[in-house]
Amino acid sequence: VLWGSGLAHELSPGPALLRGARLWIAVGDADEQIDERTLAEADRRLRDAGLDYRLYRYAGGHRIEPKALDDLAVLVRTGSAA
């Protein structure tokens, strides 16, 4: 799970980097650190590397909201919302 961020710029994304991982990006709808342009760039980097991910949006800013974390944990475990 990348919370409020795309993949670190120091990493070269590719299948070997995240082999077998189910990648999630969690972004708050009021996150002041990751705007739509930054999110689009993260999407481009991951897609260009052939990596798929799921985007989870939650109510909140650039912090880990307890309810969002709980909800995302259910999604990661089961693949569907509680």
PDB file of N, CA, C and O in Angstrom:
ATOM      1  N   VAL A   1       0.851  -1.172   0.000  1.00  0.00           N
ATOM      2  CA  VAL A   1       0.000   0.000   0.000  1.00  0.00           C
ATOM      3  C   VAL A   1       0.892   1.229   0.000  1.00  0.00           C
ATOM      4  O   VAL A   1       1.788   1.359   0.841  1.00  0.00           O
ATOM      5  N   LEU A   2       0.657   2.088  -0.982  1.00  0.00           N
ATOM      6  CA  LEU A   2       1.322   3.387  -1.016  1.00  0.00           C
ATOM      7  C   LEU A   2       0.310   4.391  -0.481  1.00  0.00           C
ATOM      8  O   LEU A   2      -0.702   4.650  -1.117  1.00  0.00           O
ATOM      9  N   TRP A   3       0.558   4.932   0.701  1.00  0.00           N
ATOM     10  CA  TRP A   3      -0.417   5.813   1.341  1.00  0.00           C
ATOM     11  C   TRP A   3      -0.042   7.265   1.080  1.00  0.00           C
ATOM     12  O   TRP A   3       0.991   7.739   1.526  1.00  0.00           O
ATOM     13  N   GLY A   4      -0.901   7.946   0.323  1.00  0.00           N
ATOM     14  CA  GLY A   4      -0.683   9.357   0.040  1.00  0.00           C
ATOM     15  C   GLY A   4       0.547   9.614  -0.803  1.00  0.00           C
ATOM     16  O   GLY A   4       1.166  10.670  -0.713  1.00  0.00           O
ATOM     17  N   SER A   5       0.887   8.658  -1.658  1.00  0.00           N
ATOM     18  CA  SER A   5       2.108   8.779  -2.447  1.00  0.00           C
ATOM     19  C   SER A   5       2.090   7.787  -3.598  1.00  0.00           C
ATOM     20  O   SER A   5       1.422   6.761  -3.529  1.00  0.00           O
ATOM     21  N   GLY A   6       2.857   8.119  -4.604  1.00  0.00           N
ATOM     22  CA  GLY A   6       3.131   7.153  -5.652  1.00  0.00           C
ATOM     23  C   GLY A   6       4.380   6.382  -5.261  1.00  0.00           C
ATOM     24  O   GLY A   6       4.870   6.483  -4.130  1.00  0.00           O
ATOM     25  N   LEU A   7       4.906   5.631  -6.175  1.00  0.00           N
ATOM     26  CA  LEU A   7       6.135   4.876  -5.953  1.00  0.00           C
ATOM     27  C   LEU A   7       7.300   5.848  -5.800  1.00  0.00           C
ATOM     28  O   LEU A   7       7.382   6.843  -6.521  1.00  0.00           O
ATOM     29  N   ALA A   8       8.187   5.602  -4.865  1.00  0.00           N
ATOM     30  CA  ALA A   8       9.352   6.478  -4.645  1.00  0.00           C
ATOM     31  C   ALA A   8      10.129   6.657  -5.950  1.00  0.00           C
ATOM     32  O   ALA A   8      10.325   5.702  -6.707  1.00  0.00           O
ATOM     33  N   HIS A   9      10.558   7.876  -6.206  1.00  0.00           N
ATOM     34  CA  HIS A   9      11.269   8.183  -7.451  1.00  0.00           C
ATOM     35  C   HIS A   9      12.595   7.444  -7.568  1.00  0.00           C
ATOM     36  O   HIS A   9      13.084   7.225  -8.676  1.00  0.00           O
ATOM     37  N   GLU A  10      13.174   7.030  -6.438  1.00  0.00           N
ATOM     38  CA  GLU A  10      14.447   6.316  -6.468  1.00  0.00           C
ATOM     39  C   GLU A  10      14.297   4.897  -7.010  1.00  0.00           C
ATOM     40  O   GLU A  10      15.268   4.274  -7.402  1.00  0.00           O
ATOM     41  N   LEU A  11      13.071   4.393  -7.017  1.00  0.00           N
ATOM     42  CA  LEU A  11      12.824   3.028  -7.470  1.00  0.00           C
ATOM     43  C   LEU A  11      12.483   3.003  -8.952  1.00  0.00           C
ATOM     44  O   LEU A  11      11.774   3.867  -9.445  1.00  0.00           O
ATOM     45  N   SER A  12      12.980   2.012  -9.623  1.00  0.00           N
ATOM     46  CA  SER A  12      12.623   1.786 -11.023  1.00  0.00           C
ATOM     47  C   SER A  12      11.506   0.760 -11.043  1.00  0.00           C
ATOM     48  O   SER A  12      11.745  -0.422 -10.751  1.00  0.00           O
ATOM     49  N   PRO A  13      10.294   1.190 -11.355  1.00  0.00           N
ATOM     50  CA  PRO A  13       9.181   0.238 -11.321  1.00  0.00           C
ATOM     51  C   PRO A  13       9.304  -0.802 -12.425  1.00  0.00           C
ATOM     52  O   PRO A  13       9.782  -0.515 -13.515  1.00  0.00           O
ATOM     53  N   GLY A  14       8.905  -1.986 -12.115  1.00  0.00           N
ATOM     54  CA  GLY A  14       8.893  -3.061 -13.089  1.00  0.00           C
ATOM     55  C   GLY A  14       8.377  -4.321 -12.442  1.00  0.00           C
ATOM     56  O   GLY A  14       8.276  -4.402 -11.216  1.00  0.00           O
ATOM     57  N   PRO A  15       8.065  -5.305 -13.244  1.00  0.00           N
ATOM     58  CA  PRO A  15       7.496  -6.546 -12.705  1.00  0.00           C
ATOM     59  C   PRO A  15       8.362  -7.202 -11.638  1.00  0.00           C
ATOM     60  O   PRO A  15       7.854  -7.758 -10.676  1.00  0.00           O
ATOM     61  N   ALA A  16       9.697  -7.123 -11.767  1.00  0.00           N
ATOM     62  CA  ALA A  16      10.567  -7.758 -10.777  1.00  0.00           C
ATOM     63  C   ALA A  16      10.483  -7.052  -9.424  1.00  0.00           C
ATOM     64  O   ALA A  16      10.636  -7.681  -8.382  1.00  0.00           O
ATOM     65  N   LEU A  17      10.224  -5.757  -9.436  1.00  0.00           N
ATOM     66  CA  LEU A  17      10.173  -4.987  -8.192  1.00  0.00           C
ATOM     67  C   LEU A  17       9.000  -5.419  -7.315  1.00  0.00           C
ATOM     68  O   LEU A  17       9.142  -5.539  -6.109  1.00  0.00           O
ATOM     69  N   LEU A  18       7.872  -5.638  -7.914  1.00  0.00           N
ATOM     70  CA  LEU A  18       6.661  -5.932  -7.143  1.00  0.00           C
ATOM     71  C   LEU A  18       6.027  -7.263  -7.550  1.00  0.00           C
ATOM     72  O   LEU A  18       4.819  -7.419  -7.514  1.00  0.00           O
ATOM     73  N   ARG A  19       6.827  -8.208  -7.914  1.00  0.00           N
ATOM     74  CA  ARG A  19       6.340  -9.502  -8.377  1.00  0.00           C
ATOM     75  C   ARG A  19       5.344 -10.119  -7.398  1.00  0.00           C
ATOM     76  O   ARG A  19       5.635 -10.280  -6.221  1.00  0.00           O
ATOM     77  N   GLY A  20       4.149 -10.380  -7.877  1.00  0.00           N
ATOM     78  CA  GLY A  20       3.128 -11.030  -7.084  1.00  0.00           C
ATOM     79  C   GLY A  20       2.395 -10.127  -6.105  1.00  0.00           C
ATOM     80  O   GLY A  20       1.489 -10.576  -5.427  1.00  0.00           O
ATOM     81  N   ALA A  21       2.788  -8.881  -6.031  1.00  0.00           N
ATOM     82  CA  ALA A  21       2.146  -7.968  -5.073  1.00  0.00           C
ATOM     83  C   ALA A  21       0.837  -7.437  -5.639  1.00  0.00           C
ATOM     84  O   ALA A  21       0.703  -7.243  -6.843  1.00  0.00           O
ATOM     85  N   ARG A  22      -0.117  -7.232  -4.762  1.00  0.00           N
ATOM     86  CA  ARG A  22      -1.338  -6.518  -5.119  1.00  0.00           C
ATOM     87  C   ARG A  22      -1.140  -5.096  -4.627  1.00  0.00           C
ATOM     88  O   ARG A  22      -1.161  -4.836  -3.432  1.00  0.00           O
ATOM     89  N   LEU A  23      -0.912  -4.205  -5.540  1.00  0.00           N
ATOM     90  CA  LEU A  23      -0.535  -2.839  -5.208  1.00  0.00           C
ATOM     91  C   LEU A  23      -1.765  -1.954  -5.054  1.00  0.00           C
ATOM     92  O   LEU A  23      -2.672  -1.987  -5.888  1.00  0.00           O
ATOM     93  N   TRP A  24      -1.779  -1.165  -3.998  1.00  0.00           N
ATOM     94  CA  TRP A  24      -2.839  -0.197  -3.732  1.00  0.00           C
ATOM     95  C   TRP A  24      -2.211   1.171  -3.513  1.00  0.00           C
ATOM     96  O   TRP A  24      -1.149   1.279  -2.903  1.00  0.00           O
ATOM     97  N   ILE A  25      -2.895   2.214  -3.990  1.00  0.00           N
ATOM     98  CA  ILE A  25      -2.547   3.591  -3.649  1.00  0.00           C
ATOM     99  C   ILE A  25      -3.741   4.161  -2.900  1.00  0.00           C
ATOM    100  O   ILE A  25      -4.871   4.121  -3.392  1.00  0.00           O
ATOM    101  N   ALA A  26      -3.498   4.660  -1.696  1.00  0.00           N
ATOM    102  CA  ALA A  26      -4.545   5.263  -0.864  1.00  0.00           C
ATOM    103  C   ALA A  26      -4.316   6.769  -0.826  1.00  0.00           C
ATOM    104  O   ALA A  26      -3.226   7.222  -0.484  1.00  0.00           O
ATOM    105  N   VAL A  27      -5.349   7.524  -1.198  1.00  0.00           N
ATOM    106  CA  VAL A  27      -5.228   8.982  -1.274  1.00  0.00           C
ATOM    107  C   VAL A  27      -6.469   9.624  -0.672  1.00  0.00           C
ATOM    108  O   VAL A  27      -7.595   9.270  -1.032  1.00  0.00           O
ATOM    109  N   GLY A  28      -6.253  10.579   0.224  1.00  0.00           N
ATOM    110  CA  GLY A  28      -7.358  11.324   0.806  1.00  0.00           C
ATOM    111  C   GLY A  28      -7.909  12.342  -0.177  1.00  0.00           C
ATOM    112  O   GLY A  28      -7.157  12.919  -0.967  1.00  0.00           O
ATOM    113  N   ASP A  29      -9.208  12.578  -0.105  1.00  0.00           N
ATOM    114  CA  ASP A  29      -9.824  13.528  -1.035  1.00  0.00           C
ATOM    115  C   ASP A  29      -9.434  14.977  -0.741  1.00  0.00           C
ATOM    116  O   ASP A  29      -9.655  15.864  -1.563  1.00  0.00           O
ATOM    117  N   ALA A  30      -8.808  15.218   0.423  1.00  0.00           N
ATOM    118  CA  ALA A  30      -8.329  16.558   0.766  1.00  0.00           C
ATOM    119  C   ALA A  30      -6.819  16.555   1.005  1.00  0.00           C
ATOM    120  O   ALA A  30      -6.291  17.391   1.725  1.00  0.00           O
ATOM    121  N   ASP A  31      -6.121  15.612   0.383  1.00  0.00           N
ATOM    122  CA  ASP A  31      -4.671  15.490   0.555  1.00  0.00           C
ATOM    123  C   ASP A  31      -3.975  16.666  -0.115  1.00  0.00           C
ATOM    124  O   ASP A  31      -4.077  16.846  -1.327  1.00  0.00           O
ATOM    125  N   GLU A  32      -3.251  17.445   0.672  1.00  0.00           N
ATOM    126  CA  GLU A  32      -2.556  18.607   0.134  1.00  0.00           C
ATOM    127  C   GLU A  32      -1.184  18.257  -0.454  1.00  0.00           C
ATOM    128  O   GLU A  32      -0.550  19.094  -1.085  1.00  0.00           O
ATOM    129  N   GLN A  33      -0.749  17.014  -0.292  1.00  0.00           N
ATOM    130  CA  GLN A  33       0.560  16.598  -0.784  1.00  0.00           C
ATOM    131  C   GLN A  33       0.507  15.893  -2.145  1.00  0.00           C
ATOM    132  O   GLN A  33       1.511  15.844  -2.841  1.00  0.00           O
ATOM    133  N   ILE A  34      -0.626  15.318  -2.491  1.00  0.00           N
ATOM    134  CA  ILE A  34      -0.728  14.599  -3.767  1.00  0.00           C
ATOM    135  C   ILE A  34      -1.967  15.087  -4.513  1.00  0.00           C
ATOM    136  O   ILE A  34      -3.092  14.791  -4.151  1.00  0.00           O
ATOM    137  N   ASP A  35      -1.722  15.893  -5.531  1.00  0.00           N
ATOM    138  CA  ASP A  35      -2.820  16.439  -6.325  1.00  0.00           C
ATOM    139  C   ASP A  35      -3.080  15.532  -7.528  1.00  0.00           C
ATOM    140  O   ASP A  35      -2.422  14.505  -7.708  1.00  0.00           O
ATOM    141  N   GLU A  36      -4.032  15.897  -8.340  1.00  0.00           N
ATOM    142  CA  GLU A  36      -4.405  15.056  -9.493  1.00  0.00           C
ATOM    143  C   GLU A  36      -3.247  14.900 -10.481  1.00  0.00           C
ATOM    144  O   GLU A  36      -3.069  13.836 -11.068  1.00  0.00           O
ATOM    145  N   ARG A  37      -2.440  15.927 -10.641  1.00  0.00           N
ATOM    146  CA  ARG A  37      -1.289  15.850 -11.551  1.00  0.00           C
ATOM    147  C   ARG A  37      -0.261  14.843 -11.030  1.00  0.00           C
ATOM    148  O   ARG A  37       0.263  14.016 -11.786  1.00  0.00           O
ATOM    149  N   THR A  38       0.003  14.890  -9.742  1.00  0.00           N
ATOM    150  CA  THR A  38       0.949  13.948  -9.133  1.00  0.00           C
ATOM    151  C   THR A  38       0.416  12.529  -9.211  1.00  0.00           C
ATOM    152  O   THR A  38       1.160  11.584  -9.497  1.00  0.00           O
ATOM    153  N   LEU A  39      -0.862  12.370  -8.978  1.00  0.00           N
ATOM    154  CA  LEU A  39      -1.490  11.049  -9.070  1.00  0.00           C
ATOM    155  C   LEU A  39      -1.437  10.522 -10.496  1.00  0.00           C
ATOM    156  O   LEU A  39      -1.156   9.341 -10.726  1.00  0.00           O
ATOM    157  N   ALA A  40      -1.648  11.394 -11.468  1.00  0.00           N
ATOM    158  CA  ALA A  40      -1.565  10.991 -12.877  1.00  0.00           C
ATOM    159  C   ALA A  40      -0.144  10.558 -13.234  1.00  0.00           C
ATOM    160  O   ALA A  40       0.051   9.597 -13.986  1.00  0.00           O
ATOM    161  N   GLU A  41       0.855  11.229 -12.698  1.00  0.00           N
ATOM    162  CA  GLU A  41       2.249  10.850 -12.939  1.00  0.00           C
ATOM    163  C   GLU A  41       2.553   9.484 -12.319  1.00  0.00           C
ATOM    164  O   GLU A  41       3.227   8.654 -12.932  1.00  0.00           O
ATOM    165  N   ALA A  42       2.049   9.248 -11.121  1.00  0.00           N
ATOM    166  CA  ALA A  42       2.234   7.936 -10.493  1.00  0.00           C
ATOM    167  C   ALA A  42       1.580   6.854 -11.339  1.00  0.00           C
ATOM    168  O   ALA A  42       2.155   5.780 -11.558  1.00  0.00           O
ATOM    169  N   ASP A  43       0.385   7.134 -11.843  1.00  0.00           N
ATOM    170  CA  ASP A  43      -0.323   6.196 -12.710  1.00  0.00           C
ATOM    171  C   ASP A  43       0.498   5.890 -13.958  1.00  0.00           C
ATOM    172  O   ASP A  43       0.671   4.734 -14.329  1.00  0.00           O
ATOM    173  N   ARG A  44       1.030   6.919 -14.587  1.00  0.00           N
ATOM    174  CA  ARG A  44       1.824   6.741 -15.801  1.00  0.00           C
ATOM    175  C   ARG A  44       3.052   5.876 -15.536  1.00  0.00           C
ATOM    176  O   ARG A  44       3.339   4.939 -16.284  1.00  0.00           O
ATOM    177  N   ARG A  45       3.782   6.160 -14.459  1.00  0.00           N
ATOM    178  CA  ARG A  45       4.983   5.378 -14.135  1.00  0.00           C
ATOM    179  C   ARG A  45       4.653   3.906 -13.922  1.00  0.00           C
ATOM    180  O   ARG A  45       5.366   3.021 -14.418  1.00  0.00           O
ATOM    181  N   LEU A  46       3.586   3.644 -13.191  1.00  0.00           N
ATOM    182  CA  LEU A  46       3.221   2.255 -12.905  1.00  0.00           C
ATOM    183  C   LEU A  46       2.716   1.543 -14.155  1.00  0.00           C
ATOM    184  O   LEU A  46       3.117   0.412 -14.433  1.00  0.00           O
ATOM    185  N   ARG A  47       1.870   2.197 -14.923  1.00  0.00           N
ATOM    186  CA  ARG A  47       1.329   1.575 -16.143  1.00  0.00           C
ATOM    187  C   ARG A  47       2.441   1.357 -17.179  1.00  0.00           C
ATOM    188  O   ARG A  47       2.474   0.318 -17.833  1.00  0.00           O
ATOM    189  N   ASP A  48       3.341   2.336 -17.329  1.00  0.00           N
ATOM    190  CA  ASP A  48       4.457   2.186 -18.270  1.00  0.00           C
ATOM    191  C   ASP A  48       5.337   1.000 -17.907  1.00  0.00           C
ATOM    192  O   ASP A  48       5.955   0.387 -18.771  1.00  0.00           O
ATOM    193  N   ALA A  49       5.409   0.693 -16.620  1.00  0.00           N
ATOM    194  CA  ALA A  49       6.213  -0.440 -16.152  1.00  0.00           C
ATOM    195  C   ALA A  49       5.431  -1.749 -16.204  1.00  0.00           C
ATOM    196  O   ALA A  49       5.951  -2.797 -15.833  1.00  0.00           O
ATOM    197  N   GLY A  50       4.180  -1.685 -16.653  1.00  0.00           N
ATOM    198  CA  GLY A  50       3.370  -2.897 -16.738  1.00  0.00           C
ATOM    199  C   GLY A  50       2.795  -3.339 -15.403  1.00  0.00           C
ATOM    200  O   GLY A  50       2.428  -4.500 -15.244  1.00  0.00           O
ATOM    201  N   LEU A  51       2.730  -2.406 -14.455  1.00  0.00           N
ATOM    202  CA  LEU A  51       2.203  -2.738 -13.130  1.00  0.00           C
ATOM    203  C   LEU A  51       0.777  -2.236 -12.996  1.00  0.00           C
ATOM    204  O   LEU A  51       0.460  -1.125 -13.392  1.00  0.00           O
ATOM    205  N   ASP A  52      -0.047  -3.063 -12.422  1.00  0.00           N
ATOM    206  CA  ASP A  52      -1.438  -2.699 -12.189  1.00  0.00           C
ATOM    207  C   ASP A  52      -1.595  -2.375 -10.709  1.00  0.00           C
ATOM    208  O   ASP A  52      -0.879  -2.909  -9.863  1.00  0.00           O
ATOM    209  N   TYR A  53      -2.531  -1.509 -10.409  1.00  0.00           N
ATOM    210  CA  TYR A  53      -2.798  -1.164  -9.024  1.00  0.00           C
ATOM    211  C   TYR A  53      -4.258  -0.783  -8.890  1.00  0.00           C
ATOM    212  O   TYR A  53      -4.952  -0.562  -9.869  1.00  0.00           O
ATOM    213  N   ARG A  54      -4.702  -0.696  -7.651  1.00  0.00           N
ATOM    214  CA  ARG A  54      -6.051  -0.207  -7.376  1.00  0.00           C
ATOM    215  C   ARG A  54      -5.917   1.073  -6.560  1.00  0.00           C
ATOM    216  O   ARG A  54      -5.049   1.178  -5.696  1.00  0.00           O
ATOM    217  N   LEU A  55      -6.772   2.019  -6.864  1.00  0.00           N
ATOM    218  CA  LEU A  55      -6.787   3.303  -6.161  1.00  0.00           C
ATOM    219  C   LEU A  55      -7.892   3.288  -5.116  1.00  0.00           C
ATOM    220  O   LEU A  55      -9.032   2.937  -5.419  1.00  0.00           O
ATOM    221  N   TYR A  56      -7.539   3.649  -3.907  1.00  0.00           N
ATOM    222  CA  TYR A  56      -8.508   3.759  -2.820  1.00  0.00           C
ATOM    223  C   TYR A  56      -8.550   5.212  -2.373  1.00  0.00           C
ATOM    224  O   TYR A  56      -7.540   5.761  -1.949  1.00  0.00           O
ATOM    225  N   ARG A  57      -9.697   5.842  -2.526  1.00  0.00           N
ATOM    226  CA  ARG A  57      -9.879   7.233  -2.075  1.00  0.00           C
ATOM    227  C   ARG A  57     -10.691   7.221  -0.791  1.00  0.00           C
ATOM    228  O   ARG A  57     -11.641   6.454  -0.657  1.00  0.00           O
ATOM    229  N   TYR A  58     -10.298   8.087   0.133  1.00  0.00           N
ATOM    230  CA  TYR A  58     -10.986   8.163   1.409  1.00  0.00           C
ATOM    231  C   TYR A  58     -11.183   9.623   1.800  1.00  0.00           C
ATOM    232  O   TYR A  58     -10.519  10.517   1.255  1.00  0.00           O
ATOM    233  N   ALA A  59     -12.085   9.858   2.733  1.00  0.00           N
ATOM    234  CA  ALA A  59     -12.334  11.204   3.236  1.00  0.00           C
ATOM    235  C   ALA A  59     -11.208  11.566   4.196  1.00  0.00           C
ATOM    236  O   ALA A  59     -11.009  10.890   5.210  1.00  0.00           O
ATOM    237  N   GLY A  60     -10.451  12.598   3.837  1.00  0.00           N
ATOM    238  CA  GLY A  60      -9.363  13.018   4.719  1.00  0.00           C
ATOM    239  C   GLY A  60      -8.227  13.638   3.948  1.00  0.00           C
ATOM    240  O   GLY A  60      -8.278  13.781   2.723  1.00  0.00           O
ATOM    241  N   GLY A  61      -7.201  13.986   4.689  1.00  0.00           N
ATOM    242  CA  GLY A  61      -6.041  14.649   4.107  1.00  0.00           C
ATOM    243  C   GLY A  61      -4.845  13.732   4.013  1.00  0.00           C
ATOM    244  O   GLY A  61      -4.988  12.525   3.807  1.00  0.00           O
ATOM    245  N   HIS A  62      -3.660  14.313   4.226  1.00  0.00           N
ATOM    246  CA  HIS A  62      -2.406  13.575   4.078  1.00  0.00           C
ATOM    247  C   HIS A  62      -2.009  12.958   5.420  1.00  0.00           C
ATOM    248  O   HIS A  62      -1.006  13.303   6.016  1.00  0.00           O
ATOM    249  N   ARG A  63      -2.865  12.088   5.901  1.00  0.00           N
ATOM    250  CA  ARG A  63      -2.571  11.344   7.120  1.00  0.00           C
ATOM    251  C   ARG A  63      -3.314  10.019   7.045  1.00  0.00           C
ATOM    252  O   ARG A  63      -4.235   9.860   6.255  1.00  0.00           O
ATOM    253  N   ILE A  64      -2.894   9.097   7.869  1.00  0.00           N
ATOM    254  CA  ILE A  64      -3.559   7.799   7.894  1.00  0.00           C
ATOM    255  C   ILE A  64      -4.770   7.905   8.812  1.00  0.00           C
ATOM    256  O   ILE A  64      -4.631   8.030  10.031  1.00  0.00           O
ATOM    257  N   GLU A  65      -5.935   7.909   8.213  1.00  0.00           N
ATOM    258  CA  GLU A  65      -7.189   7.980   8.950  1.00  0.00           C
ATOM    259  C   GLU A  65      -7.543   6.566   9.431  1.00  0.00           C
ATOM    260  O   GLU A  65      -7.565   5.632   8.631  1.00  0.00           O
ATOM    261  N   PRO A  66      -7.817   6.390  10.730  1.00  0.00           N
ATOM    262  CA  PRO A  66      -8.095   5.041  11.250  1.00  0.00           C
ATOM    263  C   PRO A  66      -9.208   4.301  10.506  1.00  0.00           C
ATOM    264  O   PRO A  66      -9.059   3.118  10.189  1.00  0.00           O
ATOM    265  N   LYS A  67     -10.314   4.968  10.219  1.00  0.00           N
ATOM    266  CA  LYS A  67     -11.409   4.286   9.508  1.00  0.00           C
ATOM    267  C   LYS A  67     -10.982   3.894   8.100  1.00  0.00           C
ATOM    268  O   LYS A  67     -11.286   2.798   7.631  1.00  0.00           O
ATOM    269  N   ALA A  68     -10.270   4.778   7.429  1.00  0.00           N
ATOM    270  CA  ALA A  68      -9.800   4.472   6.079  1.00  0.00           C
ATOM    271  C   ALA A  68      -8.849   3.279   6.107  1.00  0.00           C
ATOM    272  O   ALA A  68      -8.907   2.407   5.242  1.00  0.00           O
ATOM    273  N   LEU A  69      -7.982   3.230   7.097  1.00  0.00           N
ATOM    274  CA  LEU A  69      -7.057   2.106   7.219  1.00  0.00           C
ATOM    275  C   LEU A  69      -7.811   0.797   7.445  1.00  0.00           C
ATOM    276  O   LEU A  69      -7.516  -0.219   6.810  1.00  0.00           O
ATOM    277  N   ASP A  70      -8.811   0.838   8.319  1.00  0.00           N
ATOM    278  CA  ASP A  70      -9.625  -0.357   8.552  1.00  0.00           C
ATOM    279  C   ASP A  70     -10.346  -0.793   7.280  1.00  0.00           C
ATOM    280  O   ASP A  70     -10.365  -1.979   6.944  1.00  0.00           O
ATOM    281  N   ASP A  71     -10.948   0.171   6.588  1.00  0.00           N
ATOM    282  CA  ASP A  71     -11.675  -0.152   5.350  1.00  0.00           C
ATOM    283  C   ASP A  71     -10.744  -0.716   4.288  1.00  0.00           C
ATOM    284  O   ASP A  71     -11.079  -1.674   3.598  1.00  0.00           O
ATOM    285  N   LEU A  72      -9.570  -0.117   4.163  1.00  0.00           N
ATOM    286  CA  LEU A  72      -8.616  -0.597   3.165  1.00  0.00           C
ATOM    287  C   LEU A  72      -8.114  -1.993   3.527  1.00  0.00           C
ATOM    288  O   LEU A  72      -7.936  -2.834   2.644  1.00  0.00           O
ATOM    289  N   ALA A  73      -7.925  -2.257   4.800  1.00  0.00           N
ATOM    290  CA  ALA A  73      -7.493  -3.598   5.222  1.00  0.00           C
ATOM    291  C   ALA A  73      -8.501  -4.653   4.780  1.00  0.00           C
ATOM    292  O   ALA A  73      -8.114  -5.730   4.313  1.00  0.00           O
ATOM    293  N   VAL A  74      -9.788  -4.344   4.886  1.00  0.00           N
ATOM    294  CA  VAL A  74     -10.825  -5.278   4.433  1.00  0.00           C
ATOM    295  C   VAL A  74     -10.720  -5.472   2.925  1.00  0.00           C
ATOM    296  O   VAL A  74     -10.782  -6.600   2.425  1.00  0.00           O
ATOM    297  N   LEU A  75     -10.550  -4.375   2.182  1.00  0.00           N
ATOM    298  CA  LEU A  75     -10.437  -4.469   0.726  1.00  0.00           C
ATOM    299  C   LEU A  75      -9.218  -5.313   0.316  1.00  0.00           C
ATOM    300  O   LEU A  75      -9.318  -6.136  -0.597  1.00  0.00           O
ATOM    301  N   VAL A  76      -8.111  -5.100   0.967  1.00  0.00           N
ATOM    302  CA  VAL A  76      -6.890  -5.839   0.628  1.00  0.00           C
ATOM    303  C   VAL A  76      -7.070  -7.327   0.922  1.00  0.00           C
ATOM    304  O   VAL A  76      -6.687  -8.171   0.128  1.00  0.00           O
ATOM    305  N   ARG A  77      -7.674  -7.622   2.059  1.00  0.00           N
ATOM    306  CA  ARG A  77      -7.874  -9.037   2.437  1.00  0.00           C
ATOM    307  C   ARG A  77      -8.890  -9.743   1.571  1.00  0.00           C
ATOM    308  O   ARG A  77      -8.697 -10.887   1.188  1.00  0.00           O
ATOM    309  N   THR A  78      -9.997  -9.065   1.274  1.00  0.00           N
ATOM    310  CA  THR A  78     -11.119  -9.748   0.637  1.00  0.00           C
ATOM    311  C   THR A  78     -11.366  -9.347  -0.818  1.00  0.00           C
ATOM    312  O   THR A  78     -12.053 -10.053  -1.539  1.00  0.00           O
ATOM    313  N   GLY A  79     -10.852  -8.195  -1.200  1.00  0.00           N
ATOM    314  CA  GLY A  79     -11.087  -7.711  -2.558  1.00  0.00           C
ATOM    315  C   GLY A  79     -12.394  -6.956  -2.703  1.00  0.00           C
ATOM    316  O   GLY A  79     -12.737  -6.505  -3.781  1.00  0.00           O
ATOM    317  N   SER A  80     -13.154  -6.806  -1.596  1.00  0.00           N
ATOM    318  CA  SER A  80     -14.412  -6.050  -1.662  1.00  0.00           C
ATOM    319  C   SER A  80     -14.635  -5.307  -0.351  1.00  0.00           C
ATOM    320  O   SER A  80     -14.066  -5.648   0.678  1.00  0.00           O
ATOM    321  N   ALA A  81     -15.489  -4.284  -0.436  1.00  0.00           N
ATOM    322  CA  ALA A  81     -15.771  -3.464   0.743  1.00  0.00           C
ATOM    323  C   ALA A  81     -16.589  -4.231   1.754  1.00  0.00           C
ATOM    324  O   ALA A  81     -17.321  -5.158   1.405  1.00  0.00           O
ATOM    325  N   ALA A  82     -16.470  -3.804   2.997  1.00  0.00           N
ATOM    326  CA  ALA A  82     -17.215  -4.456   4.099  1.00  0.00           C
ATOM    327  C   ALA A  82     -18.683  -4.121   4.044  1.00  0.00           C
ATOM    328  O   ALA A  82     -19.114  -3.177   3.483  1.00  0.00           O
TER     329      ALA A  82
END
